[in-house]
Coordinates of C-alpha atoms in Angstrom, one line a residue:
M178 CA 115.4 74.2 26.4
K179 CA 113.2 75.9 23.8
L180 CA 110.0 75.1 25.7
R181 CA 111.4 76.5 28.9
S182 CA 112.4 79.7 27.1
L183 CA 108.9 80.1 25.8
W184 CA 107.3 79.9 29.2
V185 CA 109.9 82.1 30.8
S186 CA 109.3 84.7 28.0
A187 CA 105.6 84.5 28.6
L188 CA 105.9 85.0 32.3
L189 CA 108.2 87.9 31.9
T190 CA 105.8 89.5 29.5
L191 CA 103.0 89.0 32.0
G192 CA 105.1 90.5 34.7
F193 CA 106.8 93.5 33.1
S194 CA 104.9 94.6 30.0
A195 CA 102.7 97.1 31.8
S196 CA 102.6 100.7 30.9
A197 CA 102.4 103.7 33.3
Q198 CA 100.7 106.1 30.9
A199 CA 97.2 107.5 31.5
Y200 CA 94.2 106.8 29.3
N201 CA 90.7 108.4 29.4
C202 CA 88.5 105.4 29.8
S203 CA 85.2 107.3 29.7
G204 CA 82.7 105.5 27.6
T205 CA 85.1 102.6 26.9
P206 CA 83.3 99.2 27.3
A207 CA 84.5 96.7 29.8
Y208 CA 86.2 93.5 28.5
V209 CA 84.1 90.4 28.5
D210 CA 86.0 87.1 28.4
G211 CA 85.3 85.1 25.2
S212 CA 83.4 87.9 23.4
G213 CA 84.2 88.7 19.8
Y214 CA 86.7 91.5 19.2
S215 CA 88.1 92.9 16.0
N216 CA 91.4 94.7 15.4
G217 CA 91.4 98.1 16.9
A218 CA 88.7 97.4 19.5
V219 CA 89.4 99.2 22.8
V220 CA 88.3 97.8 26.2
T221 CA 88.9 98.3 29.9
N222 CA 90.0 95.5 32.2
N223 CA 91.1 95.9 35.8
N224 CA 91.1 99.7 35.6
A225 CA 93.4 99.8 32.5
A226 CA 92.7 100.2 28.8
Y227 CA 93.7 97.8 26.0
Q228 CA 93.5 97.9 22.2
C229 CA 93.1 94.7 20.3
S230 CA 95.9 94.0 17.8
V231 CA 94.9 90.4 16.7
G232 CA 91.2 90.0 16.5
G233 CA 91.3 86.2 16.5
W234 CA 93.3 86.0 19.7
C235 CA 91.4 88.8 21.4
S236 CA 88.2 86.9 20.9
I237 CA 89.5 83.7 22.4
G238 CA 89.9 85.1 25.9
G239 CA 91.5 82.8 28.6
P240 CA 95.3 83.2 28.1
Y241 CA 94.7 86.2 25.9
A242 CA 92.5 88.1 28.4
P243 CA 94.1 91.7 28.4
G244 CA 96.4 92.2 31.3
E245 CA 95.6 88.8 32.8
G246 CA 96.3 85.9 30.6
W247 CA 99.9 84.7 30.2
A248 CA 99.8 85.5 26.4
W249 CA 97.8 88.6 26.5
S250 CA 100.5 90.9 25.1
N251 CA 100.4 88.9 21.9
A252 CA 96.8 90.0 21.3
W253 CA 96.4 93.4 23.0
N254 CA 98.3 96.7 23.3
D255 CA 98.3 98.3 26.8
L256 CA 97.0 101.9 26.4
G257 CA 97.5 102.7 30.1
G258 CA 95.7 102.9 33.4
C259 CA 92.3 104.6 33.6
D260 CA 93.5 106.6 36.6
G261 CA 96.9 107.4 35.2
S262 CA 98.7 104.7 37.1
G263 CA 98.8 102.3 34.2
S264 CA 98.7 98.8 35.3
S265 CA 102.1 99.2 37.0
S266 CA 100.5 98.9 40.4
S267 CA 100.4 95.2 39.8
V268 CA 103.9 95.0 38.4
S269 CA 105.6 94.8 41.7
S270 CA 103.4 92.0 43.0
S271 CA 103.5 90.1 39.7
S272 CA 107.2 90.6 39.1
S273 CA 108.0 89.4 42.5
S274 CA 106.5 86.1 41.6
V275 CA 108.2 85.8 38.2
S276 CA 111.5 84.6 39.6
S277 CA 109.8 81.9 41.7
S278 CA 107.7 81.0 38.6
V279 CA 110.8 80.8 36.5
S280 CA 112.6 78.6 39.0
S281 CA 109.6 76.2 39.2
I282 CA 109.6 76.0 35.4
S283 CA 113.3 75.2 35.5
S284 CA 112.8 72.4 37.9
S285 CA 109.8 71.0 36.1
S286 CA 110.7 71.6 32.5
S287 CA 112.9 68.5 32.3
S288 CA 109.9 66.3 33.1
V289 CA 107.4 68.0 30.8
S290 CA 108.2 65.9 27.8
S291 CA 107.9 62.6 29.8
S292 CA 104.6 63.7 31.3
S293 CA 103.2 64.7 27.9
S294 CA 104.3 61.5 26.2
S295 CA 103.0 59.3 29.0
A296 CA 99.5 60.8 28.4
G297 CA 99.3 58.9 25.2
G298 CA 100.4 55.5 26.5
G299 CA 97.8 54.6 29.2
N300 CA 99.8 55.9 32.1
C301 CA 98.6 59.4 32.6
P302 CA 100.5 61.4 35.3
V303 CA 99.0 62.8 38.4
W304 CA 98.3 66.6 38.0
S305 CA 100.9 68.9 39.6
S306 CA 100.7 72.6 40.0
N307 CA 104.5 72.7 39.2
E308 CA 104.1 71.2 35.8
V309 CA 103.6 72.9 32.4
Y310 CA 100.9 71.2 30.4
Y311 CA 100.2 71.4 26.7
A312 CA 97.0 71.0 24.7
G313 CA 96.2 67.3 24.5
D314 CA 97.9 66.2 27.7
V315 CA 95.8 64.1 30.0
V316 CA 96.2 64.1 33.8
L317 CA 94.7 62.3 36.8
Y318 CA 93.2 64.6 39.4
Q319 CA 91.3 63.5 42.5
G320 CA 90.4 60.2 40.9
S321 CA 89.2 61.7 37.5
Y322 CA 90.9 62.3 34.2
Y323 CA 91.2 65.7 32.6
L324 CA 92.2 66.7 29.1
A325 CA 94.2 69.9 28.5
E326 CA 92.3 72.0 26.0
H327 CA 95.0 74.7 25.9
D328 CA 98.5 75.1 27.1
N329 CA 98.8 76.2 30.7
P330 CA 101.4 76.4 33.5
G331 CA 99.7 74.0 35.9
Y332 CA 96.2 75.4 36.5
D333 CA 93.8 73.4 38.6
P334 CA 91.7 71.2 36.3
T335 CA 88.5 72.0 38.1
I336 CA 88.8 75.8 38.0
S337 CA 88.6 76.6 34.3
T338 CA 86.9 74.7 31.5
W339 CA 88.9 76.9 29.1
F340 CA 92.1 75.0 30.0
W341 CA 90.8 71.6 31.0
E342 CA 87.8 69.4 30.3
P343 CA 86.9 66.1 31.9
T344 CA 87.7 63.0 29.8
P345 CA 86.4 59.5 30.5
S346 CA 89.8 57.7 30.5
C347 CA 93.5 57.9 30.0
P348 CA 94.4 57.3 26.3
G349 CA 95.9 53.9 26.1
D350 CA 93.7 52.3 28.8
N351 CA 91.8 49.2 27.8
G352 CA 88.5 50.2 26.4
S353 CA 89.5 53.8 25.6
S354 CA 88.2 54.9 22.2
S355 CA 91.4 56.7 21.4
S356 CA 93.8 53.9 22.4
S357 CA 93.9 51.8 19.3
S358 CA 97.2 51.7 17.5
V359 CA 97.2 52.2 13.8
G360 CA 100.7 52.0 12.4
G361 CA 102.9 50.1 14.7
G362 CA 105.9 52.3 13.9
N363 CA 107.3 55.5 15.4
G364 CA 106.2 59.1 14.9
F365 CA 103.9 59.7 12.0
S366 CA 103.8 56.1 10.9
S367 CA 102.3 55.1 14.2
I368 CA 99.4 57.4 13.6
V369 CA 98.7 56.8 9.9
S370 CA 99.6 53.4 8.5
E371 CA 100.4 52.8 4.8
A372 CA 97.2 50.9 4.4
Q373 CA 95.2 53.9 5.7
F374 CA 97.1 56.3 3.5
N375 CA 96.3 54.1 0.5
Q376 CA 92.6 54.1 1.6
M377 CA 92.6 57.9 1.7
F378 CA 94.2 58.3 -1.7
P379 CA 93.2 55.4 -3.9
N380 CA 93.8 57.4 -7.1
R381 CA 96.9 59.3 -6.2
N382 CA 99.8 59.9 -8.4
G383 CA 102.7 57.5 -7.8
F384 CA 104.9 60.4 -7.1
Y385 CA 103.3 61.0 -3.7
T386 CA 104.7 58.0 -1.8
Y387 CA 104.0 57.1 1.8
A388 CA 107.7 56.6 2.4
G389 CA 108.3 60.2 1.2
L390 CA 105.7 61.5 3.7
V391 CA 107.2 59.5 6.6
N392 CA 110.7 60.7 5.7
A393 CA 109.4 64.3 5.6
A394 CA 107.6 64.0 8.9
A395 CA 110.9 63.1 10.5
T396 CA 112.0 66.7 9.7
F397 CA 109.1 68.0 11.8
P398 CA 108.8 65.5 14.7
A399 CA 106.0 67.5 16.4
F400 CA 103.7 66.8 13.4
A401 CA 100.9 64.5 14.4
T402 CA 102.7 63.5 17.5
T403 CA 101.7 66.4 19.8
G404 CA 99.1 65.9 22.5
N405 CA 97.1 62.8 23.1
L406 CA 96.2 60.2 20.5
T407 CA 93.0 61.9 19.5
T408 CA 94.8 65.2 18.9
Q409 CA 97.5 63.4 16.9
K410 CA 95.0 61.6 14.6
R411 CA 93.0 64.8 14.1
E412 CA 96.0 66.7 13.0
A413 CA 97.1 64.0 10.6
A414 CA 93.6 63.9 9.1
A415 CA 93.4 67.7 8.9
A416 CA 96.7 68.0 7.1
L417 CA 96.0 65.2 4.7
A418 CA 92.5 66.5 4.0
N419 CA 93.8 69.9 3.0
F420 CA 96.6 68.4 0.9
S421 CA 94.0 66.2 -0.8
H422 CA 91.9 69.2 -1.6
E423 CA 94.8 71.2 -3.0
T424 CA 95.9 68.4 -5.3
G425 CA 92.7 66.6 -6.3
G426 CA 93.4 63.6 -4.1
L427 CA 97.2 63.8 -4.5
Y428 CA 96.7 63.5 -8.3
Y429 CA 98.3 66.8 -9.4
I430 CA 101.9 67.4 -8.8
E431 CA 102.0 70.9 -10.4
E432 CA 99.5 73.6 -10.9
I433 CA 97.8 73.4 -14.3
A434 CA 98.1 77.1 -15.0
K435 CA 101.8 77.6 -14.7
G436 CA 102.1 81.3 -14.0
E437 CA 105.2 83.2 -12.9
Y438 CA 104.0 84.0 -9.4
C439 CA 106.8 86.5 -9.0
S440 CA 105.7 89.2 -6.5
G441 CA 108.3 91.7 -7.8
G442 CA 109.4 92.4 -4.3
A443 CA 112.8 91.5 -3.0
T444 CA 113.2 88.3 -0.9
A445 CA 116.2 87.2 1.1
C446 CA 117.1 85.2 -2.0
G447 CA 116.6 88.1 -4.5
V448 CA 113.4 89.0 -6.5
C449 CA 113.0 86.1 -8.9
A450 CA 115.6 83.8 -10.5
P451 CA 115.9 84.4 -14.3
G452 CA 113.5 82.2 -16.2
K453 CA 112.0 80.5 -13.1
R454 CA 108.3 80.2 -12.3
Y455 CA 107.0 79.9 -8.8
Y456 CA 103.6 78.3 -9.5
G457 CA 102.0 75.7 -7.2
R458 CA 103.9 72.5 -6.7
G459 CA 103.6 69.6 -4.2
P460 CA 100.9 68.6 -1.7
I461 CA 100.3 72.2 -0.5
Q462 CA 100.9 73.6 -4.0
L463 CA 103.7 75.9 -2.8
S464 CA 103.4 79.2 -4.7
W465 CA 105.2 82.5 -5.0
N466 CA 108.9 83.4 -5.0
Y467 CA 109.0 84.5 -1.4
N468 CA 107.6 81.1 -0.2
Y469 CA 110.1 79.2 -2.3
C470 CA 112.8 81.3 -0.9
T471 CA 111.7 80.9 2.8
A472 CA 110.9 77.3 2.5
G473 CA 114.2 76.5 0.9
Q474 CA 116.2 78.3 3.5
A475 CA 114.3 76.5 6.3
L476 CA 114.9 73.1 4.6
G477 CA 118.4 73.7 3.5
L478 CA 117.5 73.7 -0.2
D479 CA 117.9 76.3 -2.9
L480 CA 114.2 76.2 -4.0
W481 CA 114.4 79.8 -5.2
S482 CA 116.9 79.0 -7.9
N483 CA 115.5 75.6 -8.6
P484 CA 111.8 75.4 -7.7
D485 CA 111.3 72.3 -9.9
Q486 CA 112.9 70.3 -7.0
V487 CA 109.5 70.3 -5.3
A488 CA 108.0 68.4 -8.3
Q489 CA 111.0 66.1 -8.7
N490 CA 111.5 64.6 -5.3
A491 CA 108.7 63.1 -3.2
T492 CA 110.3 63.8 0.2
T493 CA 111.1 67.4 -0.8
A494 CA 107.5 67.9 -1.9
W495 CA 106.2 66.5 1.4
R496 CA 108.7 68.6 3.4
T497 CA 107.5 71.8 1.8
A498 CA 103.9 71.0 2.7
L499 CA 104.8 70.2 6.3
W500 CA 107.0 73.3 6.5
F501 CA 103.9 75.4 5.6
W502 CA 101.6 73.4 7.9
M503 CA 103.9 73.6 10.9
T504 CA 105.4 77.2 10.6
Q505 CA 103.3 79.5 8.4
S506 CA 100.3 81.5 9.5
G507 CA 99.2 82.3 5.9
A508 CA 95.9 84.1 5.9
G509 CA 95.1 82.9 9.4
Y510 CA 96.1 83.8 13.0
R511 CA 98.5 80.9 13.5
P512 CA 100.1 77.9 11.8
A513 CA 97.6 75.1 11.1
H514 CA 99.6 72.8 13.4
Q515 CA 98.9 75.1 16.3
S516 CA 95.2 75.3 15.5
M517 CA 94.8 71.6 15.7
V518 CA 96.9 70.9 18.8
N519 CA 95.5 73.9 20.7
G520 CA 91.9 73.0 20.0
Q521 CA 90.9 75.9 17.6
G522 CA 89.6 73.2 15.2
F523 CA 89.8 72.2 11.5
G524 CA 88.1 75.4 10.3
E525 CA 91.1 77.4 11.4
T526 CA 93.4 75.3 9.2
I527 CA 91.4 76.3 6.2
R528 CA 91.7 79.9 7.2
T529 CA 95.5 79.6 7.4
I530 CA 95.8 77.8 4.0
N531 CA 93.3 79.8 1.9
G532 CA 91.1 81.8 4.2
S533 CA 91.4 85.1 2.3
L534 CA 89.5 83.5 -0.6
E535 CA 87.4 80.7 1.0
C536 CA 86.4 81.7 4.5
N537 CA 83.7 84.1 5.7
G538 CA 81.4 83.0 2.9
G539 CA 84.0 83.5 0.1
H540 CA 83.7 80.0 -1.4
P541 CA 81.5 77.8 0.7
A542 CA 81.7 74.9 -1.7
Q543 CA 85.5 74.8 -1.4
V544 CA 85.3 74.9 2.4
Q545 CA 82.7 72.1 2.4
S546 CA 85.0 70.0 0.2
R547 CA 87.8 70.3 2.7
I548 CA 85.4 69.5 5.6
N549 CA 84.1 66.4 3.8
L550 CA 87.6 65.1 3.3
Y551 CA 88.5 65.7 6.9
L552 CA 85.4 63.8 8.0
D553 CA 86.3 60.9 5.8
F554 CA 89.9 60.8 7.0
T555 CA 89.0 61.0 10.7
Q556 CA 86.6 58.1 10.1
I557 CA 89.4 56.1 8.5
L558 CA 91.6 56.9 11.5
G559 CA 88.9 56.0 14.0
V560 CA 88.6 59.4 15.7
T561 CA 85.9 62.0 16.2
P562 CA 86.5 65.2 14.2
G563 CA 86.0 67.7 17.1
S564 CA 84.3 71.0 16.8
N565 CA 84.8 74.3 14.8
L566 CA 85.0 72.6 11.4
D567 CA 84.0 75.7 9.3
C568 CA 85.6 79.1 8.8

């Protein structure tokens, strides 16, 4: 139901977000798909003007192409039509197709999860224009396999290399490099076995148990289970590499310098609980009063009043790390989970976690440390690391 609502919302945004105001486009450059754009940049596209609001997304193009992509309104503001008509001339035609698009989504949404899951089991579905596909899905089209690089509402695999790329086989087929099973369990444990976990963290503190991680992963069932097996393994490796960097190989439970980390601003829980310090704890080194408040509310725990819980219970510690990984954008453009499953690459997970300090040349040695760990962990899991490792 949630997936269906997301696509309906996207289609409605595409169909009805146009503005009828006029804009003087004289001297305004034309939009070029895939070019780099920063916040505030103004371009023209299809006789309308748009201003970039999220540079990272504006620069991606494809689904964020202004006035065209299904998610464009998340990246651009519509400044109006160059001739005073806005982009409303296309509203009637596009809005008339919204209801039919929505109805096709309704009929196909019930089969999305089965189609996606089958892509990882050696029985890839035949492509259909009536299906919604997600990054990592693999389909059979005219005798060849194609891997979805980005979410799309059923685009032809041969039309755009942004949304699809050829792949040699269906994951799970005999001889496929991504078909080997690693854990033999369900969910996260089928992606990373306990033996592999121990290999990644030979000197870890006994507090950080594999069982605690598996239990925490059950709270976030999409973690390391979204997309095909290659995508799943890459996400697991990316998360564990960042957690390793934050904790010295899962050695430290608490930050050495135990500062107050009280922002002084009110949170939904209050400002700061008397006598409590919100220094880094757990695999992600959860810090600051507002993060303890928000994480606690999401997990059903009062971490604001009792932040020490994160350092006292292994499952709780892992859950806070996965909460941040799955839901928080941090210093980046999106949660780390989305960067991995949508193909933005490992470098964008670094940006989300500590990009304001490390990325764009801030601390290249720290970035390289994370990359090296990721390369080690992908090797342990038997998967290639993909592209865009740096930030």
